[in-house]
Amino acid sequence: MGAISNDWLEPLKPEFGKPYYAKLYKTVMHEYQTRLIFPPADDIFNAFELTPLSEVKVVILGQDPYHGDGQAHGLCFSVKPDVEIPPSLVNIYQELHDNCGCYIPNNGYLEKWAREGVLLLNTVLTVRAHQANSHRGIGWEEFTDAAIRVLDQQDRPIVFMLWGRPAQAKKAMLHNPQHLILEAPHPSPLSAYRGFFGCKHFSKANAFLEEHGLTPIDWQIENR
């Protein structure tokens, strides 16, 4: 199981000593030993590793990792470069094109966003192969809620993009007046037409960052 080694470690360290985390760790280790679990164990904490706490400008919350072979690598909505772009990400790219004029790339690899300061955090960090939500309720939510609370306490502007009801349920944890909360339906094909398309979250986030003297996000994912 991967580890957190950057500036996220200190504020999250209390979680590692709690009973729920000991149980979670044991459960996850057993799952990896006995079943096919995604993402690869070393990628579980990629969202934290690729976007240090001090560099977070935007937070996008997902639910649980993709459960298809070779898709998940620890960043919500993102897939490895040689994997077909999933439907929700197709719709995200369409909104980006309509909102910011970004061309639609030939891959779904969002590591660039993570390195730009976009925390791509699933609320559950592991999943059984081909079984969506199979690790819901084993303790990950408690851990990622702690991370969301840490973000809420940051004394600087941060944008939270809450897409769909599960992500919007986290709004109750966000109280910092310095932060911008943007809500829209989930970008999945089932709900994107109910208001995700046209939400203009990407330009709104950048306008907010620029208003506060921060460098905007370069949302363009390049062809590979």
PDB file of C-alpha atoms in Angstrom:
ATOM      1  CA  MET A   1       0.000   0.000   0.000  1.00  0.00           C
ATOM      2  CA  GLY A   2       1.427   3.374  -0.995  1.00  0.00           C
ATOM      3  CA  ALA A   3       2.222   6.091   1.509  1.00  0.00           C
ATOM      4  CA  ILE A   4       1.892   9.862   1.803  1.00  0.00           C
ATOM      5  CA  SER A   5       5.283  11.530   2.063  1.00  0.00           C
ATOM      6  CA  ASN A   6       4.774  15.249   1.385  1.00  0.00           C
ATOM      7  CA  ASP A   7       3.148  18.108   3.325  1.00  0.00           C
ATOM      8  CA  TRP A   8      -0.143  16.204   3.546  1.00  0.00           C
ATOM      9  CA  LEU A   9       1.469  13.831   6.030  1.00  0.00           C
ATOM     10  CA  GLU A  10       1.522  16.093   9.074  1.00  0.00           C
ATOM     11  CA  PRO A  11      -2.173  17.130   9.094  1.00  0.00           C
ATOM     12  CA  LEU A  12      -3.321  13.594   8.189  1.00  0.00           C
ATOM     13  CA  LYS A  13      -0.994  11.818  10.624  1.00  0.00           C
ATOM     14  CA  PRO A  14      -3.616  11.659  13.433  1.00  0.00           C
ATOM     15  CA  GLU A  15      -5.841   9.560  11.137  1.00  0.00           C
ATOM     16  CA  PHE A  16      -3.248   6.805  10.842  1.00  0.00           C
ATOM     17  CA  GLY A  17      -3.413   6.205  14.589  1.00  0.00           C
ATOM     18  CA  LYS A  18      -7.197   5.885  14.803  1.00  0.00           C
ATOM     19  CA  PRO A  19      -8.969   2.515  15.169  1.00  0.00           C
ATOM     20  CA  TYR A  20     -10.929   2.933  11.920  1.00  0.00           C
ATOM     21  CA  TYR A  21      -7.703   3.342   9.944  1.00  0.00           C
ATOM     22  CA  ALA A  22      -6.098   0.250  11.463  1.00  0.00           C
ATOM     23  CA  LYS A  23      -9.186  -1.720  10.426  1.00  0.00           C
ATOM     24  CA  LEU A  24      -9.215  -0.079   6.979  1.00  0.00           C
ATOM     25  CA  TYR A  25      -5.541  -0.875   6.417  1.00  0.00           C
ATOM     26  CA  LYS A  26      -6.034  -4.508   7.389  1.00  0.00           C
ATOM     27  CA  THR A  27      -9.090  -4.827   5.134  1.00  0.00           C
ATOM     28  CA  VAL A  28      -7.378  -3.228   2.141  1.00  0.00           C
ATOM     29  CA  MET A  29      -4.223  -5.323   2.528  1.00  0.00           C
ATOM     30  CA  HIS A  30      -6.309  -8.504   2.666  1.00  0.00           C
ATOM     31  CA  GLU A  31      -8.269  -7.407  -0.420  1.00  0.00           C
ATOM     32  CA  TYR A  32      -5.071  -6.842  -2.424  1.00  0.00           C
ATOM     33  CA  GLN A  33      -3.746 -10.231  -1.354  1.00  0.00           C
ATOM     34  CA  THR A  34      -6.897 -12.163  -2.242  1.00  0.00           C
ATOM     35  CA  ARG A  35      -8.612 -10.258  -5.085  1.00  0.00           C
ATOM     36  CA  LEU A  36      -7.907  -8.005  -8.051  1.00  0.00           C
ATOM     37  CA  ILE A  37      -8.111  -4.462  -6.680  1.00  0.00           C
ATOM     38  CA  PHE A  38      -7.741  -1.114  -8.460  1.00  0.00           C
ATOM     39  CA  PRO A  39      -5.767   1.091  -8.590  1.00  0.00           C
ATOM     40  CA  PRO A  40      -2.395  -0.659  -8.140  1.00  0.00           C
ATOM     41  CA  ALA A  41      -1.464  -0.454  -4.449  1.00  0.00           C
ATOM     42  CA  ASP A  42       1.366   2.019  -5.070  1.00  0.00           C
ATOM     43  CA  ASP A  43      -1.098   4.412  -6.752  1.00  0.00           C
ATOM     44  CA  ILE A  44      -3.691   4.610  -3.951  1.00  0.00           C
ATOM     45  CA  PHE A  45      -2.482   7.992  -2.653  1.00  0.00           C
ATOM     46  CA  ASN A  46      -1.472   9.513  -6.007  1.00  0.00           C
ATOM     47  CA  ALA A  47      -3.904  12.422  -5.639  1.00  0.00           C
ATOM     48  CA  PHE A  48      -2.066  13.523  -2.480  1.00  0.00           C
ATOM     49  CA  GLU A  49       1.409  12.798  -3.830  1.00  0.00           C
ATOM     50  CA  LEU A  50       0.946  14.680  -7.114  1.00  0.00           C
ATOM     51  CA  THR A  51      -0.789  17.696  -5.538  1.00  0.00           C
ATOM     52  CA  PRO A  52       0.892  18.770  -2.294  1.00  0.00           C
ATOM     53  CA  LEU A  53      -1.420  20.465   0.193  1.00  0.00           C
ATOM     54  CA  SER A  54       0.412  23.784  -0.158  1.00  0.00           C
ATOM     55  CA  GLU A  55      -0.207  23.762  -3.917  1.00  0.00           C
ATOM     56  CA  VAL A  56      -3.925  22.891  -3.995  1.00  0.00           C
ATOM     57  CA  LYS A  57      -5.909  25.533  -5.876  1.00  0.00           C
ATOM     58  CA  VAL A  58      -8.893  23.485  -7.069  1.00  0.00           C
ATOM     59  CA  VAL A  59     -10.519  20.353  -5.629  1.00  0.00           C
ATOM     60  CA  ILE A  60     -12.542  17.979  -7.811  1.00  0.00           C
ATOM     61  CA  LEU A  61     -14.264  15.179  -5.889  1.00  0.00           C
ATOM     62  CA  GLY A  62     -15.052  11.807  -7.418  1.00  0.00           C
ATOM     63  CA  GLN A  63     -16.664   8.764  -5.818  1.00  0.00           C
ATOM     64  CA  ASP A  64     -14.601   5.601  -6.215  1.00  0.00           C
ATOM     65  CA  PRO A  65     -11.933   4.522  -8.718  1.00  0.00           C
ATOM     66  CA  TYR A  66     -12.749   3.151 -12.157  1.00  0.00           C
ATOM     67  CA  HIS A  67     -13.169  -0.598 -11.852  1.00  0.00           C
ATOM     68  CA  GLY A  68     -12.143  -1.644 -15.379  1.00  0.00           C
ATOM     69  CA  ASP A  69      -8.777  -3.221 -16.151  1.00  0.00           C
ATOM     70  CA  GLY A  70      -5.920  -0.724 -16.328  1.00  0.00           C
ATOM     71  CA  GLN A  71      -8.069   2.383 -15.888  1.00  0.00           C
ATOM     72  CA  ALA A  72      -7.572   3.670 -12.341  1.00  0.00           C
ATOM     73  CA  HIS A  73      -4.285   5.213 -11.243  1.00  0.00           C
ATOM     74  CA  GLY A  74      -5.277   7.215  -8.178  1.00  0.00           C
ATOM     75  CA  LEU A  75      -6.734  10.393  -9.705  1.00  0.00           C
ATOM     76  CA  CYS A  76     -10.497  10.800 -10.014  1.00  0.00           C
ATOM     77  CA  PHE A  77     -11.869  10.868 -13.579  1.00  0.00           C
ATOM     78  CA  SER A  78      -8.375  10.148 -14.987  1.00  0.00           C
ATOM     79  CA  VAL A  79      -7.181   7.045 -16.853  1.00  0.00           C
ATOM     80  CA  LYS A  80      -3.776   5.899 -18.065  1.00  0.00           C
ATOM     81  CA  PRO A  81      -2.716   7.422 -21.428  1.00  0.00           C
ATOM     82  CA  ASP A  82      -3.392   4.313 -23.526  1.00  0.00           C
ATOM     83  CA  VAL A  83      -6.864   3.622 -22.067  1.00  0.00           C
ATOM     84  CA  GLU A  84     -10.113   4.628 -23.771  1.00  0.00           C
ATOM     85  CA  ILE A  85     -11.530   7.895 -22.399  1.00  0.00           C
ATOM     86  CA  PRO A  86     -14.471   7.079 -20.072  1.00  0.00           C
ATOM     87  CA  PRO A  87     -17.903   8.639 -20.771  1.00  0.00           C
ATOM     88  CA  SER A  88     -17.848  11.091 -17.838  1.00  0.00           C
ATOM     89  CA  LEU A  89     -14.464  12.416 -18.909  1.00  0.00           C
ATOM     90  CA  VAL A  90     -15.699  12.724 -22.497  1.00  0.00           C
ATOM     91  CA  ASN A  91     -18.375  15.057 -21.125  1.00  0.00           C
ATOM     92  CA  ILE A  92     -15.855  16.962 -18.982  1.00  0.00           C
ATOM     93  CA  TYR A  93     -13.758  17.545 -22.103  1.00  0.00           C
ATOM     94  CA  GLN A  94     -16.864  18.702 -24.003  1.00  0.00           C
ATOM     95  CA  GLU A  95     -17.669  21.266 -21.314  1.00  0.00           C
ATOM     96  CA  LEU A  96     -14.029  22.398 -21.292  1.00  0.00           C
ATOM     97  CA  HIS A  97     -14.174  22.842 -25.054  1.00  0.00           C
ATOM     98  CA  ASP A  98     -17.426  24.820 -24.881  1.00  0.00           C
ATOM     99  CA  ASN A  99     -16.362  26.846 -21.835  1.00  0.00           C
ATOM    100  CA  CYS A 100     -12.664  27.538 -22.429  1.00  0.00           C
ATOM    101  CA  GLY A 101     -12.025  26.580 -26.045  1.00  0.00           C
ATOM    102  CA  CYS A 102      -9.751  23.662 -25.145  1.00  0.00           C
ATOM    103  CA  TYR A 103      -9.364  21.123 -27.925  1.00  0.00           C
ATOM    104  CA  ILE A 104     -10.548  17.623 -27.039  1.00  0.00           C
ATOM    105  CA  PRO A 105      -7.432  15.478 -26.510  1.00  0.00           C
ATOM    106  CA  ASN A 106      -6.849  11.888 -27.554  1.00  0.00           C
ATOM    107  CA  ASN A 107      -6.264  10.618 -23.994  1.00  0.00           C
ATOM    108  CA  GLY A 108      -7.764  10.793 -20.524  1.00  0.00           C
ATOM    109  CA  TYR A 109      -4.566  11.206 -18.539  1.00  0.00           C
ATOM    110  CA  LEU A 110      -5.120  14.102 -16.104  1.00  0.00           C
ATOM    111  CA  GLU A 111      -1.768  14.102 -14.315  1.00  0.00           C
ATOM    112  CA  LYS A 112      -1.095  17.586 -15.734  1.00  0.00           C
ATOM    113  CA  TRP A 113      -4.063  18.952 -13.794  1.00  0.00           C
ATOM    114  CA  ALA A 114      -2.772  17.345 -10.590  1.00  0.00           C
ATOM    115  CA  ARG A 115       0.606  19.010 -11.091  1.00  0.00           C
ATOM    116  CA  GLU A 116      -1.143  22.351 -11.816  1.00  0.00           C
ATOM    117  CA  GLY A 117      -2.778  22.295  -8.378  1.00  0.00           C
ATOM    118  CA  VAL A 118      -6.012  20.401  -9.043  1.00  0.00           C
ATOM    119  CA  LEU A 119      -6.601  17.803  -6.318  1.00  0.00           C
ATOM    120  CA  LEU A 120      -8.383  14.938  -8.085  1.00  0.00           C
ATOM    121  CA  LEU A 121      -9.706  13.138  -5.031  1.00  0.00           C
ATOM    122  CA  ASN A 122     -12.032  10.158  -4.926  1.00  0.00           C
ATOM    123  CA  THR A 123     -13.900   9.828  -1.628  1.00  0.00           C
ATOM    124  CA  VAL A 124     -13.165   6.065  -1.728  1.00  0.00           C
ATOM    125  CA  LEU A 125      -9.625   5.200  -2.823  1.00  0.00           C
ATOM    126  CA  THR A 126      -9.878   1.516  -3.838  1.00  0.00           C
ATOM    127  CA  VAL A 127     -12.340  -0.806  -5.593  1.00  0.00           C
ATOM    128  CA  ARG A 128     -12.680  -4.473  -6.529  1.00  0.00           C
ATOM    129  CA  ALA A 129     -12.251  -5.197 -10.213  1.00  0.00           C
ATOM    130  CA  HIS A 130     -15.542  -4.841 -12.100  1.00  0.00           C
ATOM    131  CA  GLN A 131     -17.541  -4.076  -8.920  1.00  0.00           C
ATOM    132  CA  ALA A 132     -18.397  -0.392  -8.611  1.00  0.00           C
ATOM    133  CA  ASN A 133     -18.624   0.939  -5.047  1.00  0.00           C
ATOM    134  CA  SER A 134     -17.395  -2.400  -3.646  1.00  0.00           C
ATOM    135  CA  HIS A 135     -15.146  -0.651  -1.104  1.00  0.00           C
ATOM    136  CA  ARG A 136     -17.714   1.891  -0.020  1.00  0.00           C
ATOM    137  CA  GLY A 137     -18.131   1.899   3.751  1.00  0.00           C
ATOM    138  CA  ILE A 138     -14.847   0.200   4.715  1.00  0.00           C
ATOM    139  CA  GLY A 139     -13.350   3.406   6.115  1.00  0.00           C
ATOM    140  CA  TRP A 140     -12.011   5.403   3.191  1.00  0.00           C
ATOM    141  CA  GLU A 141     -14.764   7.998   3.542  1.00  0.00           C
ATOM    142  CA  GLU A 142     -13.608   8.815   7.059  1.00  0.00           C
ATOM    143  CA  PHE A 143     -10.061   9.315   5.803  1.00  0.00           C
ATOM    144  CA  THR A 144     -10.984  11.493   2.825  1.00  0.00           C
ATOM    145  CA  ASP A 145     -13.401  13.500   4.999  1.00  0.00           C
ATOM    146  CA  ALA A 146     -10.388  14.290   7.192  1.00  0.00           C
ATOM    147  CA  ALA A 147      -8.544  15.504   4.083  1.00  0.00           C
ATOM    148  CA  ILE A 148     -11.521  17.689   3.126  1.00  0.00           C
ATOM    149  CA  ARG A 149     -11.524  19.192   6.627  1.00  0.00           C
ATOM    150  CA  VAL A 150      -7.801  19.930   6.282  1.00  0.00           C
ATOM    151  CA  LEU A 151      -8.510  21.714   2.988  1.00  0.00           C
ATOM    152  CA  ASP A 152     -11.353  23.699   4.556  1.00  0.00           C
ATOM    153  CA  GLN A 153      -8.908  25.008   7.171  1.00  0.00           C
ATOM    154  CA  GLN A 154      -6.415  26.346   4.616  1.00  0.00           C
ATOM    155  CA  ASP A 155      -6.070  30.092   4.926  1.00  0.00           C
ATOM    156  CA  ARG A 156      -6.083  30.846   1.207  1.00  0.00           C
ATOM    157  CA  PRO A 157      -8.477  30.769  -1.774  1.00  0.00           C
ATOM    158  CA  ILE A 158      -9.420  27.259  -2.968  1.00  0.00           C
ATOM    159  CA  VAL A 159     -12.134  26.264  -5.447  1.00  0.00           C
ATOM    160  CA  PHE A 160     -14.259  23.175  -4.742  1.00  0.00           C
ATOM    161  CA  MET A 161     -16.051  21.630  -7.730  1.00  0.00           C
ATOM    162  CA  LEU A 162     -18.848  19.426  -6.428  1.00  0.00           C
ATOM    163  CA  TRP A 163     -20.387  17.381  -9.233  1.00  0.00           C
ATOM    164  CA  GLY A 164     -23.348  15.170  -8.390  1.00  0.00           C
ATOM    165  CA  ARG A 165     -25.106  14.469  -5.105  1.00  0.00           C
ATOM    166  CA  PRO A 166     -22.381  12.432  -3.335  1.00  0.00           C
ATOM    167  CA  ALA A 167     -19.842  15.218  -3.892  1.00  0.00           C
ATOM    168  CA  GLN A 168     -22.373  17.892  -2.943  1.00  0.00           C
ATOM    169  CA  ALA A 169     -23.009  16.077   0.334  1.00  0.00           C
ATOM    170  CA  LYS A 170     -19.521  17.229   1.364  1.00  0.00           C
ATOM    171  CA  LYS A 171     -20.593  20.874   1.156  1.00  0.00           C
ATOM    172  CA  ALA A 172     -21.747  20.660   4.785  1.00  0.00           C
ATOM    173  CA  MET A 173     -18.068  20.252   5.770  1.00  0.00           C
ATOM    174  CA  LEU A 174     -16.958  23.429   3.985  1.00  0.00           C
ATOM    175  CA  HIS A 175     -17.217  26.638   6.022  1.00  0.00           C
ATOM    176  CA  ASN A 176     -14.266  28.777   4.924  1.00  0.00           C
ATOM    177  CA  PRO A 177     -15.446  32.100   3.448  1.00  0.00           C
ATOM    178  CA  GLN A 178     -12.213  32.366   1.445  1.00  0.00           C
ATOM    179  CA  HIS A 179     -13.170  29.349  -0.637  1.00  0.00           C
ATOM    180  CA  LEU A 180     -15.421  29.143  -3.698  1.00  0.00           C
ATOM    181  CA  ILE A 181     -17.889  26.259  -3.903  1.00  0.00           C
ATOM    182  CA  LEU A 182     -19.215  25.375  -7.357  1.00  0.00           C
ATOM    183  CA  GLU A 183     -22.011  22.807  -7.721  1.00  0.00           C
ATOM    184  CA  ALA A 184     -23.340  21.014 -10.793  1.00  0.00           C
ATOM    185  CA  PRO A 185     -24.874  17.679 -11.787  1.00  0.00           C
ATOM    186  CA  HIS A 186     -22.441  14.809 -12.339  1.00  0.00           C
ATOM    187  CA  PRO A 187     -20.792  14.729 -15.805  1.00  0.00           C
ATOM    188  CA  SER A 188     -21.928  11.142 -16.425  1.00  0.00           C
ATOM    189  CA  PRO A 189     -24.094  10.566 -19.514  1.00  0.00           C
ATOM    190  CA  LEU A 190     -27.052   9.999 -17.165  1.00  0.00           C
ATOM    191  CA  SER A 191     -26.978  13.517 -15.736  1.00  0.00           C
ATOM    192  CA  ALA A 192     -24.660  15.807 -17.720  1.00  0.00           C
ATOM    193  CA  TYR A 193     -27.572  17.304 -19.667  1.00  0.00           C
ATOM    194  CA  ARG A 194     -29.256  18.393 -16.433  1.00  0.00           C
ATOM    195  CA  GLY A 195     -26.830  21.253 -15.952  1.00  0.00           C
ATOM    196  CA  PHE A 196     -23.255  20.010 -16.054  1.00  0.00           C
ATOM    197  CA  PHE A 197     -23.074  21.177 -19.643  1.00  0.00           C
ATOM    198  CA  GLY A 198     -23.015  24.956 -19.475  1.00  0.00           C
ATOM    199  CA  CYS A 199     -21.951  25.142 -15.816  1.00  0.00           C
ATOM    200  CA  LYS A 200     -18.759  27.005 -16.831  1.00  0.00           C
ATOM    201  CA  HIS A 201     -16.948  25.789 -13.722  1.00  0.00           C
ATOM    202  CA  PHE A 202     -13.537  25.854 -15.391  1.00  0.00           C
ATOM    203  CA  SER A 203     -13.657  29.526 -16.370  1.00  0.00           C
ATOM    204  CA  LYS A 204     -15.298  30.465 -13.045  1.00  0.00           C
ATOM    205  CA  ALA A 205     -12.490  28.728 -11.154  1.00  0.00           C
ATOM    206  CA  ASN A 206      -9.820  30.535 -13.128  1.00  0.00           C
ATOM    207  CA  ALA A 207     -11.548  33.907 -12.767  1.00  0.00           C
ATOM    208  CA  PHE A 208     -11.670  33.365  -8.997  1.00  0.00           C
ATOM    209  CA  LEU A 209      -8.000  32.382  -8.828  1.00  0.00           C
ATOM    210  CA  GLU A 210      -6.958  35.397 -10.903  1.00  0.00           C
ATOM    211  CA  GLU A 211      -9.068  37.738  -8.750  1.00  0.00           C
ATOM    212  CA  HIS A 212      -6.991  36.569  -5.794  1.00  0.00           C
ATOM    213  CA  GLY A 213      -3.664  36.995  -7.539  1.00  0.00           C
ATOM    214  CA  LEU A 214      -3.126  33.304  -8.277  1.00  0.00           C
ATOM    215  CA  THR A 215      -2.030  31.743 -11.553  1.00  0.00           C
ATOM    216  CA  PRO A 216      -5.038  30.175 -13.328  1.00  0.00           C
ATOM    217  CA  ILE A 217      -5.145  26.473 -14.183  1.00  0.00           C
ATOM    218  CA  ASP A 218      -4.044  25.490 -17.680  1.00  0.00           C
ATOM    219  CA  TRP A 219      -6.914  23.080 -18.345  1.00  0.00           C
ATOM    220  CA  GLN A 220      -5.656  21.916 -21.734  1.00  0.00           C
ATOM    221  CA  ILE A 221      -4.694  18.232 -21.670  1.00  0.00           C
ATOM    222  CA  GLU A 222      -2.351  17.739 -24.624  1.00  0.00           C
ATOM    223  CA  ASN A 223      -2.528  14.982 -27.207  1.00  0.00           C
ATOM    224  CA  ARG A 224       0.010  12.226 -26.653  1.00  0.00           C
TER     225      ARG A 224
END
